[in-house]
Amino acid sequence: MIEPHLSLTGYLLYCVLGVNLWQIQPDSVPPQVSIPDSLEYILSQAETDSARAYIYSRQTWKVRLSYPKLAVIYSLKAIEIAKKANLPIMQVDALTDLGYTYEVMGDGKNALKYYYAGYELANEISYVWGAIDGVTGSGSAYRILSDFDKAIEMYSKAVYLASEDKRPLLPNDTDRRMTNHYKPLLLGDAYNNIGTVYNDQSKFELALEYHQKSLELYPDGNKTKVLALVNIGQIHLDLQNLDKAIQYSEQAKRQAIQMEDNVIEALASKLIGKINRQLGNYQEALLAYLSALKKFQDLDNSIEIAKVYHEIGSVYFDQEQYQNSIQYNELGLNHAREAEDKVGQCFALLALGKSYMLLDDYAEAEEALQAFMSLSPEIEDQVLIRDGFRALGILYERTHRYQEAYESQMNYIAVNDSIFSAEKSRQIAEMEARYETAQKEKEIELLNAENQIKVLQLNKQESQRVLLIVAILVSIGIAIILYSRYVVKTQANKKLQELDKLKTRFFTNISHEFRTPLTMIIGPVRTKLAEGESSDASFLRMISQNAERLLQLVNQLLDLAKLDASHMKLQLREGDINQFLITLIDPFDAMALEKKINFEKKLSEQSIVIPFDPDKVQKVFTNLLINAFKFTSAGGNVIIESAFDTGQYSIAVTDTGKGISADHLPTLFNRFNQLDESSGEGTGIGLALAKELIELHHGRITVESQVGIGTTFRVFLPTDRNSYVESDFVTAHLVSDDTPVNFDNVKDKPEPFKGQDAKDLPTVLVVEDNDDVRTYIGSILQVQYHVQVARNGSEGLEKALKTIPDLVVSDLMMPEMDGLEFCKQLKMNELTSHIPIVLLTAKATVESKIEGLHTGADDYLTKPFDHQELMVRVNNLITERRKLRKLFGTTISLEPAMISITPPDEVFLTKARDIVEENIGNIEFTVEDFQRSLGVSRMHLHRKLKALTNSSASEFIRTIRLQRAAQILKTKGVNVSEAAYDTGFNNLSYFAKCFKEQFGMSPSAFQDQTIPSDS
């Protein structure tokens, strides 16, 4: 850049008076502003136009963040002077300065206008640095305008100029010192900006890749490096890596404060607000947002002001303060409209629609959501559009406009499917591109090898020895090439397998997530139905049937996912399969009666013992029978018959329904295959699952069908144990987690703890992270128990150690500390090891159950669970524990091995007994001494002993002493007084009283009974 020329006096005045220019208030400056006297005087001392342009540029930089409107005026002056004086480099700098000022103000259109003008002029005069500034600024302007494709295009130009363009940064940089030093920094800026755009589009992996590239190019203390830290923190927040998000955001804010950069400090504060909102720290979130808002208001940046107002509104929305949420989102909407920020408008309108809807103001809600739907096609955020359709569907449903609600739901599903399919298509395209590139390279190598062979064939006159050597080398080369192609194909197949694993994991996780809301549907409905007939009984039964059907579909999805991942194992046992099928199909008699269908059962009465997995066989034939009844009209027939032949057992399910055309039979067992897609019947999961379960049994399933006549499915199972490996068998039969249990007819249910004072009722601690499920379980248990609740394992452990409950009901999957770790911690702690634990989980697998039981859990329930089943299991465990306490309290011998307790409880009791026995004759030994020796508080000691022995600490000590006294009295020649004093009693009458209460007779009578007289 050309250096400005000032007189010495002018330069000194500039240094002294320039500070005062910070005090100019932009709101008091009219459009045709007069230059302040101090600045006018400095300008008068400038000897050249370049010096005057430089002074205006310096003032632009000084006041931009505090007084952006004044910075616009100074930049326009600098442009005017540089253009008239034919100073193109200074003109480029002034143009990009003005673009940046508009960018700070959130004015994308004007920012783009001046940035691009600077880029074109810089490119024309080979001022590469200016060109990079111009094209980078243009990308930022396009980002403000939500045109992400153009933003990426501009930033990519900046990458090219900073890495590929061989020209120096400055036209007069002949030794390239500036070029070599600054080009890496400019390249880092470009990478950082590209990462920001990808982050805006939720392409987090690409965003992180470019931000990390930028960090490698920056020195410490660089402004853009700090901005990159903010961006990386935002990505980690989006990915729910909250610890890393906090780390990057706080680091960025500290450095921004040190650099006195208001923009980055505000961005970091906004990010800290988002993190605290995610953590539920709403006051801290509001303080951070207000700090960011003050900075952005000082910068007059309407876009960022709108975003912060929306975030504040979201905090109030999370706290169900919907009026406050509306107030702040209205402010955000006004600022977004002022800045022509369509994305910001969409966020505010969607939030307003949701808030009004929750306040039952459906007219205002619809107005906001319709405005959102009108504007949303102009943005590229498919996730936001999807959420808009979802909100609109709920609104239509609440206002009983079911056709419109259905259409909105279909739009929601379509957009959601496109999001997932687009991401998968991108991954596959990237993988295919890598594979095709490697394939072409290997084909070129192979072609070269073939050409070499042809050349060798043309030179046959060469000696046989040389030809042989060359042939061997070529053969080795071809072998290497073929092997390389094999490796490439193997890698491609591996990538495809990884994609399949991702898909399987997705289906597994989403299916598990369905089980928690199903608990909140099936449980309360069953409870209402159990209360007796009511006007809503038929409606509730319909809800219950459909929820059970949904649970069945979830289980089928889980089974398919486990089959894909090879996680499903056989659990074979040898049993009478005919008897099993008879029991299985009995409930279908009611369905046949209801649908007026003749149900014929032609199963052999003889006992046929073969290996089979009851759970999987049940799923197969339940599915086949349900389909048979579904597609058979009233008056038709459904027949199930079995046959036994050497080596195989066959079962046929036949119906006289509408039949299946020959065209559909080859694909009948394909997943998600529907015979008539227009009817919308079925999911295409059941038959596919049935086929795969039978093949897992090393069997097969066939189908025969004619349209208008009916369909027959035949299942063939091997009967020989040698058809399976030994690991397929189980030593004991485990009931399937998916088998429904009817507790309405359970006999001899344990009696509830009635007739007790409220203070004596057992205490149950419920540990569950889902608010609705936690409340539901509490409502079930509070009828018979004191109920305490905790939101996760950490909180549950703290409450358990504090209150020592009689039983714990805990979810398996929770934040901070999951159910397995929580169970393990309780069972390892001497104070809580005796507490029975019931684990609840959405993971309906035998492996999950076994893992839970290994940690010490006493029982296990799968969501959704029956409320009566929960009550029976809880009651049984508490009753059993009370029986153990009674047994311990009345047992003469205190050997722990005689009582069924856990190892930590055994250690605790052994230690307690040993301490008392060491002080058996010490009259001064008190409960306080006992408590200190055990290293626990008096309250914890009391609760632990009560739970294990139904005795207080003093009663426990007295019992040990009395038992030792009884042993002494059995010794010939010892009198009652000696036995009393030796065991710590100094009052003979009190000793006699206690001894009689313990053993039902006086000490002397006990001695006479146990020691025969000499006569």
mmCIF file with all atom_site columns, N, CA, C and O in Angstrom, residues 132 277 301 379 382 403 419 421 472 493 500 514 538 543 559 570 619 639 656 768 870 872 905-906 924 960 1001:
data_model
loop_
_atom_site.group_PDB
_atom_site.id
_atom_site.type_symbol
_atom_site.label_atom_id
_atom_site.label_alt_id
_atom_site.label_comp_id
_atom_site.label_asym_id
_atom_site.label_entity_id
_atom_site.label_seq_id
_atom_site.pdbx_PDB_ins_code
_atom_site.Cartn_x
_atom_site.Cartn_y
_atom_site.Cartn_z
_atom_site.occupancy
_atom_site.B_iso_or_equiv
_atom_site.pdbx_formal_charge
_atom_site.auth_seq_id
_atom_site.auth_comp_id
_atom_site.auth_asym_id
_atom_site.auth_atom_id
_atom_site.pdbx_PDB_model_num
ATOM 1   N N  . ILE A 1 132  ? -8.602  -11.103 -2.760  1.00 0.00 ? 132  ILE A N  1
ATOM 2   C CA . ILE A 1 132  ? -9.009  -12.091 -1.744  1.00 0.00 ? 132  ILE A CA 1
ATOM 3   C C  . ILE A 1 132  ? -9.974  -11.463 -0.745  1.00 0.00 ? 132  ILE A C  1
ATOM 4   O O  . ILE A 1 132  ? -10.996 -12.052 -0.385  1.00 0.00 ? 132  ILE A O  1
ATOM 5   N N  . ARG A 1 277  ? -28.654 -23.133 27.876  1.00 0.00 ? 277  ARG A N  1
ATOM 6   C CA . ARG A 1 277  ? -30.053 -23.490 27.617  1.00 0.00 ? 277  ARG A CA 1
ATOM 7   C C  . ARG A 1 277  ? -30.193 -25.002 27.460  1.00 0.00 ? 277  ARG A C  1
ATOM 8   O O  . ARG A 1 277  ? -31.117 -25.618 27.983  1.00 0.00 ? 277  ARG A O  1
ATOM 9   N N  . ASN A 1 301  ? -26.328 -4.453  14.479  1.00 0.00 ? 301  ASN A N  1
ATOM 10  C CA . ASN A 1 301  ? -26.389 -5.634  13.612  1.00 0.00 ? 301  ASN A CA 1
ATOM 11  C C  . ASN A 1 301  ? -27.756 -6.300  13.781  1.00 0.00 ? 301  ASN A C  1
ATOM 12  O O  . ASN A 1 301  ? -27.999 -7.093  14.674  1.00 0.00 ? 301  ASN A O  1
ATOM 13  N N  . ILE A 1 379  ? -35.825 -20.554 1.645   1.00 0.00 ? 379  ILE A N  1
ATOM 14  C CA . ILE A 1 379  ? -34.617 -20.907 2.386   1.00 0.00 ? 379  ILE A CA 1
ATOM 15  C C  . ILE A 1 379  ? -34.287 -22.374 2.122   1.00 0.00 ? 379  ILE A C  1
ATOM 16  O O  . ILE A 1 379  ? -35.097 -23.117 1.570   1.00 0.00 ? 379  ILE A O  1
ATOM 17  N N  . GLN A 1 382  ? -34.006 -27.643 5.356   1.00 0.00 ? 382  GLN A N  1
ATOM 18  C CA . GLN A 1 382  ? -35.051 -28.653 5.289   1.00 0.00 ? 382  GLN A CA 1
ATOM 19  C C  . GLN A 1 382  ? -35.532 -29.071 6.688   1.00 0.00 ? 382  GLN A C  1
ATOM 20  O O  . GLN A 1 382  ? -36.707 -29.416 6.863   1.00 0.00 ? 382  GLN A O  1
ATOM 21  N N  . GLN A 1 403  ? -58.448 -33.516 7.588   1.00 0.00 ? 403  GLN A N  1
ATOM 22  C CA . GLN A 1 403  ? -57.897 -33.703 6.242   1.00 0.00 ? 403  GLN A CA 1
ATOM 23  C C  . GLN A 1 403  ? -56.631 -32.863 6.058   1.00 0.00 ? 403  GLN A C  1
ATOM 24  O O  . GLN A 1 403  ? -55.607 -33.341 5.544   1.00 0.00 ? 403  GLN A O  1
ATOM 25  N N  . ILE A 1 419  ? -34.526 -35.733 3.945   1.00 0.00 ? 419  ILE A N  1
ATOM 26  C CA . ILE A 1 419  ? -33.329 -35.351 4.711   1.00 0.00 ? 419  ILE A CA 1
ATOM 27  C C  . ILE A 1 419  ? -32.427 -36.557 4.888   1.00 0.00 ? 419  ILE A C  1
ATOM 28  O O  . ILE A 1 419  ? -31.229 -36.515 4.624   1.00 0.00 ? 419  ILE A O  1
ATOM 29  N N  . SER A 1 421  ? -32.534 -39.481 3.207   1.00 0.00 ? 421  SER A N  1
ATOM 30  C CA . SER A 1 421  ? -32.080 -40.072 1.952   1.00 0.00 ? 421  SER A CA 1
ATOM 31  C C  . SER A 1 421  ? -31.008 -39.211 1.308   1.00 0.00 ? 421  SER A C  1
ATOM 32  O O  . SER A 1 421  ? -30.073 -39.715 0.691   1.00 0.00 ? 421  SER A O  1
ATOM 33  N N  . ILE A 1 472  ? 8.093   -63.004 -16.357 1.00 0.00 ? 472  ILE A N  1
ATOM 34  C CA . ILE A 1 472  ? 7.890   -63.173 -14.913 1.00 0.00 ? 472  ILE A CA 1
ATOM 35  C C  . ILE A 1 472  ? 7.566   -61.836 -14.247 1.00 0.00 ? 472  ILE A C  1
ATOM 36  O O  . ILE A 1 472  ? 6.662   -61.719 -13.413 1.00 0.00 ? 472  ILE A O  1
ATOM 37  N N  . ASN A 1 493  ? -16.683 -52.706 -0.348  1.00 0.00 ? 493  ASN A N  1
ATOM 38  C CA . ASN A 1 493  ? -17.666 -53.556 0.336   1.00 0.00 ? 493  ASN A CA 1
ATOM 39  C C  . ASN A 1 493  ? -17.709 -53.259 1.828   1.00 0.00 ? 493  ASN A C  1
ATOM 40  O O  . ASN A 1 493  ? -18.767 -53.276 2.456   1.00 0.00 ? 493  ASN A O  1
ATOM 41  N N  . ASP A 1 500  ? -24.586 -50.104 6.162   1.00 0.00 ? 500  ASP A N  1
ATOM 42  C CA . ASP A 1 500  ? -25.630 -50.993 6.656   1.00 0.00 ? 500  ASP A CA 1
ATOM 43  C C  . ASP A 1 500  ? -25.671 -51.001 8.175   1.00 0.00 ? 500  ASP A C  1
ATOM 44  O O  . ASP A 1 500  ? -26.736 -51.035 8.792   1.00 0.00 ? 500  ASP A O  1
ATOM 45  N N  . PHE A 1 514  ? -39.111 -45.663 20.807  1.00 0.00 ? 514  PHE A N  1
ATOM 46  C CA . PHE A 1 514  ? -40.562 -45.779 20.740  1.00 0.00 ? 514  PHE A CA 1
ATOM 47  C C  . PHE A 1 514  ? -41.132 -46.397 22.011  1.00 0.00 ? 514  PHE A C  1
ATOM 48  O O  . PHE A 1 514  ? -42.277 -46.132 22.376  1.00 0.00 ? 514  PHE A O  1
ATOM 49  N N  . SER A 1 538  ? -65.001 -48.788 25.173  1.00 0.00 ? 538  SER A N  1
ATOM 50  C CA . SER A 1 538  ? -64.722 -49.247 23.802  1.00 0.00 ? 538  SER A CA 1
ATOM 51  C C  . SER A 1 538  ? -63.645 -48.393 23.153  1.00 0.00 ? 538  SER A C  1
ATOM 52  O O  . SER A 1 538  ? -62.785 -48.892 22.416  1.00 0.00 ? 538  SER A O  1
ATOM 53  N N  . ILE A 1 543  ? -57.750 -47.856 21.604  1.00 0.00 ? 543  ILE A N  1
ATOM 54  C CA . ILE A 1 543  ? -56.411 -47.278 21.807  1.00 0.00 ? 543  ILE A CA 1
ATOM 55  C C  . ILE A 1 543  ? -55.438 -48.372 22.220  1.00 0.00 ? 543  ILE A C  1
ATOM 56  O O  . ILE A 1 543  ? -54.320 -48.474 21.707  1.00 0.00 ? 543  ILE A O  1
ATOM 57  N N  . ASP A 1 559  ? -36.219 -56.894 15.715  1.00 0.00 ? 559  ASP A N  1
ATOM 58  C CA . ASP A 1 559  ? -35.772 -58.221 15.302  1.00 0.00 ? 559  ASP A CA 1
ATOM 59  C C  . ASP A 1 559  ? -35.051 -58.173 13.962  1.00 0.00 ? 559  ASP A C  1
ATOM 60  O O  . ASP A 1 559  ? -34.016 -58.830 13.775  1.00 0.00 ? 559  ASP A O  1
ATOM 61  N N  . LEU A 1 570  ? -30.147 -68.026 18.431  1.00 0.00 ? 570  LEU A N  1
ATOM 62  C CA . LEU A 1 570  ? -31.154 -69.002 18.812  1.00 0.00 ? 570  LEU A CA 1
ATOM 63  C C  . LEU A 1 570  ? -31.081 -69.296 20.306  1.00 0.00 ? 570  LEU A C  1
ATOM 64  O O  . LEU A 1 570  ? -30.005 -69.299 20.890  1.00 0.00 ? 570  LEU A O  1
ATOM 65  N N  . LYS A 1 619  ? -43.521 -66.004 17.216  1.00 0.00 ? 619  LYS A N  1
ATOM 66  C CA . LYS A 1 619  ? -43.633 -64.832 16.338  1.00 0.00 ? 619  LYS A CA 1
ATOM 67  C C  . LYS A 1 619  ? -44.019 -65.241 14.920  1.00 0.00 ? 619  LYS A C  1
ATOM 68  O O  . LYS A 1 619  ? -44.818 -64.568 14.265  1.00 0.00 ? 619  LYS A O  1
ATOM 69  N N  . ILE A 1 639  ? -57.193 -73.091 8.447   1.00 0.00 ? 639  ILE A N  1
ATOM 70  C CA . ILE A 1 639  ? -56.806 -74.428 8.905   1.00 0.00 ? 639  ILE A CA 1
ATOM 71  C C  . ILE A 1 639  ? -55.328 -74.428 9.265   1.00 0.00 ? 639  ILE A C  1
ATOM 72  O O  . ILE A 1 639  ? -54.499 -73.901 8.513   1.00 0.00 ? 639  ILE A O  1
ATOM 73  N N  . THR A 1 656  ? -58.962 -69.572 3.139   1.00 0.00 ? 656  THR A N  1
ATOM 74  C CA . THR A 1 656  ? -59.774 -69.505 1.919   1.00 0.00 ? 656  THR A CA 1
ATOM 75  C C  . THR A 1 656  ? -60.054 -68.041 1.576   1.00 0.00 ? 656  THR A C  1
ATOM 76  O O  . THR A 1 656  ? -61.169 -67.681 1.206   1.00 0.00 ? 656  THR A O  1
ATOM 77  N N  . GLU A 1 768  ? -35.760 -42.208 37.058  1.00 0.00 ? 768  GLU A N  1
ATOM 78  C CA . GLU A 1 768  ? -36.173 -42.243 35.644  1.00 0.00 ? 768  GLU A CA 1
ATOM 79  C C  . GLU A 1 768  ? -35.988 -40.850 35.041  1.00 0.00 ? 768  GLU A C  1
ATOM 80  O O  . GLU A 1 768  ? -36.412 -39.858 35.634  1.00 0.00 ? 768  GLU A O  1
ATOM 81  N N  . LEU A 1 870  ? -45.855 -54.473 37.654  1.00 0.00 ? 870  LEU A N  1
ATOM 82  C CA . LEU A 1 870  ? -44.915 -53.672 38.441  1.00 0.00 ? 870  LEU A CA 1
ATOM 83  C C  . LEU A 1 870  ? -45.257 -53.757 39.922  1.00 0.00 ? 870  LEU A C  1
ATOM 84  O O  . LEU A 1 870  ? -44.378 -53.970 40.768  1.00 0.00 ? 870  LEU A O  1
ATOM 85  N N  . VAL A 1 872  ? -46.931 -56.122 41.523  1.00 0.00 ? 872  VAL A N  1
ATOM 86  C CA . VAL A 1 872  ? -46.697 -57.461 42.059  1.00 0.00 ? 872  VAL A CA 1
ATOM 87  C C  . VAL A 1 872  ? -45.214 -57.688 42.320  1.00 0.00 ? 872  VAL A C  1
ATOM 88  O O  . VAL A 1 872  ? -44.816 -58.201 43.377  1.00 0.00 ? 872  VAL A O  1
ATOM 89  N N  . ASP A 1 905  ? -23.455 -57.222 52.140  1.00 0.00 ? 905  ASP A N  1
ATOM 90  C CA . ASP A 1 905  ? -24.215 -57.286 53.388  1.00 0.00 ? 905  ASP A CA 1
ATOM 91  C C  . ASP A 1 905  ? -23.556 -58.267 54.352  1.00 0.00 ? 905  ASP A C  1
ATOM 92  O O  . ASP A 1 905  ? -23.493 -58.038 55.563  1.00 0.00 ? 905  ASP A O  1
ATOM 93  N N  . GLU A 1 906  ? -23.064 -59.385 53.813  1.00 0.00 ? 906  GLU A N  1
ATOM 94  C CA . GLU A 1 906  ? -22.391 -60.386 54.644  1.00 0.00 ? 906  GLU A CA 1
ATOM 95  C C  . GLU A 1 906  ? -21.144 -59.793 55.284  1.00 0.00 ? 906  GLU A C  1
ATOM 96  O O  . GLU A 1 906  ? -20.870 -59.999 56.480  1.00 0.00 ? 906  GLU A O  1
ATOM 97  N N  . GLU A 1 924  ? -18.801 -50.420 79.254  1.00 0.00 ? 924  GLU A N  1
ATOM 98  C CA . GLU A 1 924  ? -18.842 -49.035 78.768  1.00 0.00 ? 924  GLU A CA 1
ATOM 99  C C  . GLU A 1 924  ? -19.063 -48.939 77.243  1.00 0.00 ? 924  GLU A C  1
ATOM 100 O O  . GLU A 1 924  ? -19.137 -47.841 76.699  1.00 0.00 ? 924  GLU A O  1
ATOM 101 N N  . ILE A 1 960  ? -26.397 -60.010 70.429  1.00 0.00 ? 960  ILE A N  1
ATOM 102 C CA . ILE A 1 960  ? -25.109 -60.708 70.385  1.00 0.00 ? 960  ILE A CA 1
ATOM 103 C C  . ILE A 1 960  ? -24.672 -61.098 71.788  1.00 0.00 ? 960  ILE A C  1
ATOM 104 O O  . ILE A 1 960  ? -24.208 -62.234 72.047  1.00 0.00 ? 960  ILE A O  1
ATOM 105 N N  . MET A 1 1001 ? -37.386 -68.034 78.490  1.00 0.00 ? 1001 MET A N  1
ATOM 106 C CA . MET A 1 1001 ? -37.214 -68.651 79.806  1.00 0.00 ? 1001 MET A CA 1
ATOM 107 C C  . MET A 1 1001 ? -36.106 -67.909 80.554  1.00 0.00 ? 1001 MET A C  1
ATOM 108 O O  . MET A 1 1001 ? -35.311 -67.194 79.938  1.00 0.00 ? 1001 MET A O  1
#
